[in-house]
Coordinates of C-alpha atoms and ligand atoms in Angstrom, one line a residue:
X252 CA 0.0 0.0 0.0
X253 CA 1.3 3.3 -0.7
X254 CA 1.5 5.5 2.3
X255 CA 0.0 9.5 1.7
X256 CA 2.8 10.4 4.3
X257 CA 6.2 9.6 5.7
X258 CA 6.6 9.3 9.6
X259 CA 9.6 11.3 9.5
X260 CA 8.0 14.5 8.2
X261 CA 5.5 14.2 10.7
X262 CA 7.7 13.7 13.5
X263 CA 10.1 16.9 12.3
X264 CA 7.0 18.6 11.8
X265 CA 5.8 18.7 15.3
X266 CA 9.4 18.5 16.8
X267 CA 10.0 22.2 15.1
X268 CA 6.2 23.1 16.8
X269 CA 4.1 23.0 13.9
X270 CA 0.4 22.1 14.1
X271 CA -0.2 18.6 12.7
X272 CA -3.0 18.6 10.0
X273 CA -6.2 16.4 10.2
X274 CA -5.0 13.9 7.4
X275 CA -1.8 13.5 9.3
X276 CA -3.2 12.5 12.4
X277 CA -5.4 10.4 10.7
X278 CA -3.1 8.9 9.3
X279 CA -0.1 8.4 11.8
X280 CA -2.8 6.8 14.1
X281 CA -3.7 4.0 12.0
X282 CA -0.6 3.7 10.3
X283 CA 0.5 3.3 13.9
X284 CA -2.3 0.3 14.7
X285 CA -1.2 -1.1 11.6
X286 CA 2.2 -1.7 12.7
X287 CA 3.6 0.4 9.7
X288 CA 4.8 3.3 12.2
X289 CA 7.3 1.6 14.1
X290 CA 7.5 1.6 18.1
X291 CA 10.5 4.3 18.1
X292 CA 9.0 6.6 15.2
X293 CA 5.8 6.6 17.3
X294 CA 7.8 7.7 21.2
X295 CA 9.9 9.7 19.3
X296 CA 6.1 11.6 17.8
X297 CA 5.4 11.4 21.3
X298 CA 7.9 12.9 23.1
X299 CA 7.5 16.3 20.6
X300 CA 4.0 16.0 21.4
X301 CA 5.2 16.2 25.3
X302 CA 7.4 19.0 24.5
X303 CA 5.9 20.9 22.0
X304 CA 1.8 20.0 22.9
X305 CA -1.3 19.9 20.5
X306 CA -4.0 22.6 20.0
X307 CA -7.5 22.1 20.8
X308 CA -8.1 21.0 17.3
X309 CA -5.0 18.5 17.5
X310 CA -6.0 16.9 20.4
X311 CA -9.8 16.7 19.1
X312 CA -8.6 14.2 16.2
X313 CA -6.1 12.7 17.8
X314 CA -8.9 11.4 19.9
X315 CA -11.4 11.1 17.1
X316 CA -8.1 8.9 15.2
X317 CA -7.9 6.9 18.3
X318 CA -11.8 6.2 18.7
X319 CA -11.5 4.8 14.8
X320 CA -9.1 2.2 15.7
X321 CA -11.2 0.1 17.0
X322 CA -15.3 -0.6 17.4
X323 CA -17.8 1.3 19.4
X324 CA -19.9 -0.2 22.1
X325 CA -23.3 0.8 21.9
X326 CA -25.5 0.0 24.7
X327 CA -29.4 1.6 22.8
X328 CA -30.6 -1.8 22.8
X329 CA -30.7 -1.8 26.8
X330 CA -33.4 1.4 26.4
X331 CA -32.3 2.9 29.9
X332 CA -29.8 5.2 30.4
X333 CA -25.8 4.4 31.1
X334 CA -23.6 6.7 33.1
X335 CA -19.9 6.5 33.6
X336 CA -17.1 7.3 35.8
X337 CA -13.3 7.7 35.2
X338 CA -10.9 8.8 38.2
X339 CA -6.9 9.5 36.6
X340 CA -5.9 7.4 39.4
X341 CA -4.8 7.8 43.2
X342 CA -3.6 5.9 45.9
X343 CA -6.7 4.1 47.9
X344 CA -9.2 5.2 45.3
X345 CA -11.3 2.0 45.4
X346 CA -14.4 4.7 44.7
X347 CA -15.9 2.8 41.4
X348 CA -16.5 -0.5 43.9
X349 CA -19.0 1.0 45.9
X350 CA -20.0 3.6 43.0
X351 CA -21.5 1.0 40.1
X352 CA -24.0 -0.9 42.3
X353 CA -25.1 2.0 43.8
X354 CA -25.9 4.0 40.3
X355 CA -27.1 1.4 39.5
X356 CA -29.7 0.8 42.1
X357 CA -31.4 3.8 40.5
X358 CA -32.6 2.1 37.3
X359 CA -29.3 3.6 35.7
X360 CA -27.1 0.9 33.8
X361 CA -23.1 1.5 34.8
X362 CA -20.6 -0.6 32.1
X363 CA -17.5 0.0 34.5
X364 CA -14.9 -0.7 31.7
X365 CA -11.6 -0.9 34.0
X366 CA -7.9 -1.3 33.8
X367 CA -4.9 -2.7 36.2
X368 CA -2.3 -0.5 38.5
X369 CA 0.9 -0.3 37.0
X370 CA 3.1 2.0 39.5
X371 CA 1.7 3.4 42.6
X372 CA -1.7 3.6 41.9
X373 CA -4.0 0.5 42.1
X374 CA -6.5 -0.9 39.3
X375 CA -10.0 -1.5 39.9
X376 CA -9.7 -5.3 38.7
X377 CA -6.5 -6.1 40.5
X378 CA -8.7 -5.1 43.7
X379 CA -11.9 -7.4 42.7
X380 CA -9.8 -10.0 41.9
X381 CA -8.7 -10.7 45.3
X382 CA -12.1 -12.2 45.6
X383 CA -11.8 -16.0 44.9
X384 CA -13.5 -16.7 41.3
X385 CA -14.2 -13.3 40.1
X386 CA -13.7 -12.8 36.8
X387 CA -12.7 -9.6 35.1
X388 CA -13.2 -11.0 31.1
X389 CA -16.5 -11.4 30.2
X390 CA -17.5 -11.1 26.3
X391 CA -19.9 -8.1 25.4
X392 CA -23.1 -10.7 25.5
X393 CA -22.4 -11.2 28.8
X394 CA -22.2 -7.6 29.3
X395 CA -25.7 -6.4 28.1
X396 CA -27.0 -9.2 29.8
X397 CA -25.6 -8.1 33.1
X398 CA -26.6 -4.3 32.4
X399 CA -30.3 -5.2 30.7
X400 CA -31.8 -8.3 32.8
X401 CA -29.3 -8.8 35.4
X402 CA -27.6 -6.2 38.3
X403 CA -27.2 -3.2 36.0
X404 CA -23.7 -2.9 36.9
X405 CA -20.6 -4.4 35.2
X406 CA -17.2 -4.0 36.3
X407 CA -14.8 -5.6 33.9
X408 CA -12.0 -5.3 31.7
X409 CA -11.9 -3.5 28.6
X410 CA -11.9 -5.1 25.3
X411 CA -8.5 -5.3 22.9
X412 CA -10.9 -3.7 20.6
X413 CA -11.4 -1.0 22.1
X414 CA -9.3 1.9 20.9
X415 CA -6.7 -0.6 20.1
X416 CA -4.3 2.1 19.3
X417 CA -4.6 3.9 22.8
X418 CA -3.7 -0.1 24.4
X419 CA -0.3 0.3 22.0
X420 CA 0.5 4.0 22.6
X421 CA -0.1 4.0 26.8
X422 CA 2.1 1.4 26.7
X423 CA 4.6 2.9 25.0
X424 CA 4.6 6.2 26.9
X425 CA 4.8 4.3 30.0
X426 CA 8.5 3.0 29.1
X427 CA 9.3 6.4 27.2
X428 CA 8.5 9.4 29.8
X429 CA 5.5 10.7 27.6
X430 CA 2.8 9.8 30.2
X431 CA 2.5 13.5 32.1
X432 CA 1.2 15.6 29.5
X433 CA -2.4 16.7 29.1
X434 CA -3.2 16.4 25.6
X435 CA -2.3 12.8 25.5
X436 CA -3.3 12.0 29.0
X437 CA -7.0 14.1 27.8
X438 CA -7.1 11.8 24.5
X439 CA -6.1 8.5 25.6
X440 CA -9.3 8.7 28.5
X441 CA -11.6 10.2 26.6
X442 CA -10.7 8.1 23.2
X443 CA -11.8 4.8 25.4
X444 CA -14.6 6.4 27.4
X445 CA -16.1 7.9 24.2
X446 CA -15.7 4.4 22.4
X447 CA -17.3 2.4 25.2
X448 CA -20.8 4.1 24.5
X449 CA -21.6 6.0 27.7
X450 CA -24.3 8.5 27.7
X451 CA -22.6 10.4 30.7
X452 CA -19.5 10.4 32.3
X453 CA -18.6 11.9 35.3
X454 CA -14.5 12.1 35.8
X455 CA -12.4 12.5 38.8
X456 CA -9.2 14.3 37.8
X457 CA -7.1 13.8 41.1
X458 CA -4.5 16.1 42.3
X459 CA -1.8 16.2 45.0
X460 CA 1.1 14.5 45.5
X461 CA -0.4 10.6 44.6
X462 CA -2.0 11.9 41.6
X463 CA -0.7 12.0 37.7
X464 CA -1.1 15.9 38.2
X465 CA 0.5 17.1 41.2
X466 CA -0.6 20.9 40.8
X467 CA -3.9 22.2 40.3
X468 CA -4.2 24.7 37.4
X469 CA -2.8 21.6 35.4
X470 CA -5.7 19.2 36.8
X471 CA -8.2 22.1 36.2
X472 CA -6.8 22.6 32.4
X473 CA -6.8 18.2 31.7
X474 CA -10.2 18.1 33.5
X475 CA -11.6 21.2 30.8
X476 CA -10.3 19.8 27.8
X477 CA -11.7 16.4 28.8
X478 CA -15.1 17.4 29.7
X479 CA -15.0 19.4 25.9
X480 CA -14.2 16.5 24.3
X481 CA -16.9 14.5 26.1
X482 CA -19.5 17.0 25.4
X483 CA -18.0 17.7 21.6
X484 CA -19.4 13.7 21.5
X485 CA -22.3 14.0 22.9
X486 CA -21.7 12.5 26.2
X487 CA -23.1 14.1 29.0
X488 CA -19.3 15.1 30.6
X489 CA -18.7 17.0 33.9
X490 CA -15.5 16.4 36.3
X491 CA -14.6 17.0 39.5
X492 CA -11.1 18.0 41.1
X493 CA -10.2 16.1 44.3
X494 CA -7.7 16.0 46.9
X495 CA -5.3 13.1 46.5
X496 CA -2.6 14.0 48.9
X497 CA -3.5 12.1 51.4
X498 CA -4.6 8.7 50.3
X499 CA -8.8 7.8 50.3
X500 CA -10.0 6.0 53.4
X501 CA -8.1 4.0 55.6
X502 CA -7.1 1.5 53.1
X503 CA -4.5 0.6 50.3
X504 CA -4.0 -2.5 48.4
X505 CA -6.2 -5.0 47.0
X506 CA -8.4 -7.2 49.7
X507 CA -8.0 -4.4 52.1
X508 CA -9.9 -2.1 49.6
X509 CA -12.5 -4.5 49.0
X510 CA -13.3 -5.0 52.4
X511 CA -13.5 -1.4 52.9
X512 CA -15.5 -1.1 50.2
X513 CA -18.1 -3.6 51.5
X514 CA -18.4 -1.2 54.8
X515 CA -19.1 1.6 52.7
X516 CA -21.8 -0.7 50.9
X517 CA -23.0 -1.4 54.3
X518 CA -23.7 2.2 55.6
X519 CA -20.3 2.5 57.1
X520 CA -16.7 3.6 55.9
X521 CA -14.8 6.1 56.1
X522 CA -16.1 9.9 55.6
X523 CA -14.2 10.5 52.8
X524 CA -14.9 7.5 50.6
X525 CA -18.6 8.3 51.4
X526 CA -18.5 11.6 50.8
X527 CA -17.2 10.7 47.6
X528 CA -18.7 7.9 46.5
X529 CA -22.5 9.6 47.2
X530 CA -21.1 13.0 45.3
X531 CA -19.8 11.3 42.0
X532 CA -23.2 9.2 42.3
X533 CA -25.4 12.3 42.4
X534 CA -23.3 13.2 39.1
X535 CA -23.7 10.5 37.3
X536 CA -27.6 10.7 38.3
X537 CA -27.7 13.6 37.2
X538 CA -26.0 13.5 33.7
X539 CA -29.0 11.4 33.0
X540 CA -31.5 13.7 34.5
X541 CA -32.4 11.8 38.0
X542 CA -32.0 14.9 40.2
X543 CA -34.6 13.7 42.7
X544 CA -32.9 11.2 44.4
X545 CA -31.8 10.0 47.8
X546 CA -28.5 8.0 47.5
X547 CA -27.2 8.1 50.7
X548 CA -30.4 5.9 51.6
X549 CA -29.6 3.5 49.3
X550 CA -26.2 2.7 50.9
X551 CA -27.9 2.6 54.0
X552 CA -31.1 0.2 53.6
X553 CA -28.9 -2.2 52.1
X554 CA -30.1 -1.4 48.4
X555 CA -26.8 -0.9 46.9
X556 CA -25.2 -4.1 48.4
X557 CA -28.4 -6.0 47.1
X558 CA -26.8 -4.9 43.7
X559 CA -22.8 -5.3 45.0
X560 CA -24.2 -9.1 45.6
X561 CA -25.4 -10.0 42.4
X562 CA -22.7 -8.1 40.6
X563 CA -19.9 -10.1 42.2
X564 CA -22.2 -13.4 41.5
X565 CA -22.6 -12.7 38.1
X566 CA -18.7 -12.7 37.7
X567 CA -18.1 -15.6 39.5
X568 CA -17.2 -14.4 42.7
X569 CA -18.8 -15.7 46.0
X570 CA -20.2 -11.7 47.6
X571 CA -20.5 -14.1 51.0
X572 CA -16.3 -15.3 51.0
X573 CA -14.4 -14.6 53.8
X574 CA -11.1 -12.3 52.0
X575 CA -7.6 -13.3 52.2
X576 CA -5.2 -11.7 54.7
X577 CA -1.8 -10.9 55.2
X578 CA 0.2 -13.8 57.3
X579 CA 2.7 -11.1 57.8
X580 CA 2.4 -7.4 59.3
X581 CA 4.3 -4.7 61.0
X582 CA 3.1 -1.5 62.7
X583 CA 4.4 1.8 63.1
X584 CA 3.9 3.7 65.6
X585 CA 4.0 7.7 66.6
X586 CA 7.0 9.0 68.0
X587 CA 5.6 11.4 69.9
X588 CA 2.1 13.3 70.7
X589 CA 0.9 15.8 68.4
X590 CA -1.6 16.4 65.5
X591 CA -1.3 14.3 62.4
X592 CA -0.9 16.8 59.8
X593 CA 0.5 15.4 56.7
X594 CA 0.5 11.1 55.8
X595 CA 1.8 11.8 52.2
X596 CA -0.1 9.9 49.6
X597 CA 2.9 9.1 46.7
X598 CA 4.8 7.8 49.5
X599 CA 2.0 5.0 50.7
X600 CA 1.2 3.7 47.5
X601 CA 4.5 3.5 46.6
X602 CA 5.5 1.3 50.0
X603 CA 1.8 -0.7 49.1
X604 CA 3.6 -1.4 45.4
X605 CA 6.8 -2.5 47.5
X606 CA 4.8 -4.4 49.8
X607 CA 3.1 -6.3 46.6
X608 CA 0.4 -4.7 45.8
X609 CA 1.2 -3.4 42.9
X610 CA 2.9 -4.4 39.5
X611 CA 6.3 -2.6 38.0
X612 CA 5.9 -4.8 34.5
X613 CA 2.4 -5.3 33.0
X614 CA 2.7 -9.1 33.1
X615 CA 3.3 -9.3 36.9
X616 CA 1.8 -11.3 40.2
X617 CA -0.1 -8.4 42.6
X618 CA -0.5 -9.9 45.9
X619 CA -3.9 -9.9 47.0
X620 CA -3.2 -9.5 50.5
X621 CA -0.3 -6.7 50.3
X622 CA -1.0 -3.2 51.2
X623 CA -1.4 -0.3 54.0
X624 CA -3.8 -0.1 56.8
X625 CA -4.4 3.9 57.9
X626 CA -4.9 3.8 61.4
X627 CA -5.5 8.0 61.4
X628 CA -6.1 10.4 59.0
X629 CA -4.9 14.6 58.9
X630 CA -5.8 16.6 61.4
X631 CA -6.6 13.8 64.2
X632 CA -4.7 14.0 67.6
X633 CA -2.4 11.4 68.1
X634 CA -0.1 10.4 71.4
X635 CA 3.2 8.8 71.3
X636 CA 2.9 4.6 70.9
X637 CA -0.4 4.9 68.9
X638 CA -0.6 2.8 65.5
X639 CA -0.1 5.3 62.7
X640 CA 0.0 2.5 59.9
X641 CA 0.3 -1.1 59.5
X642 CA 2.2 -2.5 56.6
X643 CA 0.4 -6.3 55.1
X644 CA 3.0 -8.9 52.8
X645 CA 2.6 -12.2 52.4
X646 CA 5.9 -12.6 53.8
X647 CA 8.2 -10.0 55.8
X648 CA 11.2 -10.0 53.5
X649 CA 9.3 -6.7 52.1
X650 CA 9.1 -4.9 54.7
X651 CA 12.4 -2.9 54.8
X652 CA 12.2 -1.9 51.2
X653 CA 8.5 -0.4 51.9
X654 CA 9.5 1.0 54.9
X655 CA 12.2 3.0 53.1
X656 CA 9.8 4.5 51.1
X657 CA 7.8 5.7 53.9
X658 CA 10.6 7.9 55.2
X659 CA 8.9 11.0 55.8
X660 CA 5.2 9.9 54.9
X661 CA 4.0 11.0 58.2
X662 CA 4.2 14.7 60.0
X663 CA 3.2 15.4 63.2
X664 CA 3.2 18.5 64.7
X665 CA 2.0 20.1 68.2
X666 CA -0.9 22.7 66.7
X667 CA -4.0 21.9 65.1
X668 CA -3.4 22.1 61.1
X669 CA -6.3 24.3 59.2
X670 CA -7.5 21.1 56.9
X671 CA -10.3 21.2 54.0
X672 CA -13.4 19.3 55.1
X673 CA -13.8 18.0 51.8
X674 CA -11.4 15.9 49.2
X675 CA -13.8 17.8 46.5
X676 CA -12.3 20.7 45.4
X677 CA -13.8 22.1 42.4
X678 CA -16.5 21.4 39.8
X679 CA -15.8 21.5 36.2
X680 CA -18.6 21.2 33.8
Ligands
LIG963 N1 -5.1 6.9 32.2 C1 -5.2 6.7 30.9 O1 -6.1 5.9 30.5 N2 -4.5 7.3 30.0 C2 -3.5 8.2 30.3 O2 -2.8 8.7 29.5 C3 -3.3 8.4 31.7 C4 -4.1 7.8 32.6

């Protein structure tokens, strides 16, 4: 086949800052899924992108580009609405576990279309597989039938057709540095949330320290250009800014966040995780115009487990199994009395990831049964010999590396610190 371009002329042309044109994003893109453009031509495209950025048109087709890739989902045929959420990742973010049944308790069907940790932050699946016998690959028949006659609410891995050339690029930016930068960050979300059908989509653009975007006018500028190219779609798109420095709830790693989860499906759980949980439900409500409902009742009467149950069921997991836990653990303790006013959130997941939890190569074990348990949170009063954290492994070799890494997670100091009551800090829409 004769190629309309060369992907040397289209790297020089955005390494010397020029605008790429329509045809040659179209092109690059598929010449890219095609395997023509070859692995280095593409991260070397990249990293000028990184550098040198895209314009709003740029960014538009490079999403458009990567929605053609692949197929589009297209969930009509279920005749009720479907609502979404995406969160760019954090450390103890297990928000969508609570969040899907619960949506979907309101007649509202939720296709949860997740992905794995790689780094510090954890992946929804790696979390639900630390029940026995859930599965996270279901085909799409099994899909509707989950969202149309059975709990509403999927939770499952994403299809290799879906935007197949955001699988290769991510991939590829992950090994090459190119990962940090907005327009491609913007695109490679909004390319798979756009291709997987949703009608809204409400996303949660994390900032702080454990989050992708460590300052907020960056997080403010990635959540607006995503919520234009939602609504550019015709999805239904609104985001909200959250605090990620300190990590969600008092858990991180995979069974522990499930179990924590479970509480929050039970009425309980920590404020945080229920103040977020109830707020990105009311979102995703209303994106599909059910403003008049109560959702913190339906966490409470047991209505949103109802739906957690037969969720977990439907993917071969027993709701009713006791989880695993750690055989080994170690406990820090405070030093000294004071105020907690800093338990740093990078730092955590990063000593969770030592402990196990997490993977450093895509094709990696996570350990169930690894992670951090919080036992205080900012702004609490703590005296000297109290548990601050204690570290799970399935064996205590990994203990001194995680430990290492938690070297100045934790601040105490003797006054009260001034501390946001909310981890929501802004509404984008
Ligand atoms: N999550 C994604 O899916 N893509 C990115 O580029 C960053 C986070």
């Amino acid at each position: 086949m004769n190629e309309p371009f060369d992907a040397v002329d289209v790297i020089r042309a955005k390494r010397d800052g020029h605008e790429l044109s329509n045809e040659q994003i179209d092109w690059v893109i598929q010449a890219y899924t095609r395997g023509i453009v070859a692995e280095e031509q593409m991260s070397a495209l990249a990293m000028a992108i990184f550098l040198n950025g895209m314009d709003d048109r740029e960014i538009s087709r490079w999403t458009k580009a990567m929605i053609a890739s692949g197929k589009r989902m297209d969930f009509k045929s279920l005749g009720k609405p479907t609502a979404d959420k995406h969160s760019t990742g954090g450390v103890g973010d297990k928000i969508t576990l609570p969040l899907a049944p619960l949506v979907a308790v309101f007649g509202v069907s939720v296709p949860q279309l997740s992905g794995r940790g790689l780094g510090h932050t954890g992946g929804t699946l790696d979390k639900l597989e630390s029940i026995p016998g859930w599965k996270a690959n279901l085909d799409e028949e099994k899909i509707m039938q989950m969202l149309g006659s059975g709990s509403g609410a999927v939770i499952c891995a994403a299809g290799a057709e879906l935007a197949p050339a955001d699988k290769k690029l991510y991939a590829l930016r992950d090994i090459t540095g190119t990962v940090d930068c907005i327009p491609l960050i913007a695109s490679s979300i909004m390319s798979k949330k756009i291709a997987e059908g949703t009608s809204s989509l409400v996303l949660d653009v994390k900032v702080g320290s454990g989050a992708f975007m460590k300052d907020r006018k960056m997080a403010a500028e990635l959540a607006r250009k995503m919520v234009t190219l939602g609504k550019d779609a015709n999805v239904n798109t609104v985001a909200l800014l959250t605090d990620m420095n300190t990590p969600l709830g008092l858990t991180v790693g995979n069974a522990l966040e499930v179990r924590e989860s479970i509480e929050v499906l039970a009425g309980g759980g920590p404020r945080d995780v229920v103040e977020l949980t109830v707020a990105l439900a009311r979102e995703m409500l209303a994106g599909v115009g059910k403003t008049d409902v109560d959702v913190e009742a339906a966490l409470k009467d047991g209505r949103a487990m109802d739906v957690w149950n037969q969720m977990i069921e439907e993917q071969g997991g027993d709701p009713h199994t006791t989880l695993p836990t750690a055989p080994a653990r170690h406990t820090l303790v405070a030093q000294e009395d004071g105020y907690l006013t800093r338990l740093d959130a990078l730092k955590v997941g990063v000593a969770s990831w030592r402990l196990g939890a997490g993977r450093a190569r895509k094709e990696d074990r996570v350990s169930p049964v690894a992670g951090i348990e919080l036992h205080a949170k900012p702004g609490e009063r703590i005296i000297a010999g109290a548990p601050l954290l204690t570290l799970h492994a399935e064996d205590e070799s990994k203990f001194d590396r995680a430990l290492e890494s938690l070297q100045g997670a934790v601040e105490i100091e003797s006054t009260k610190p001034e501390l946001a009551q909310s981890v929501i800090l802004e509404r984008i829409d």
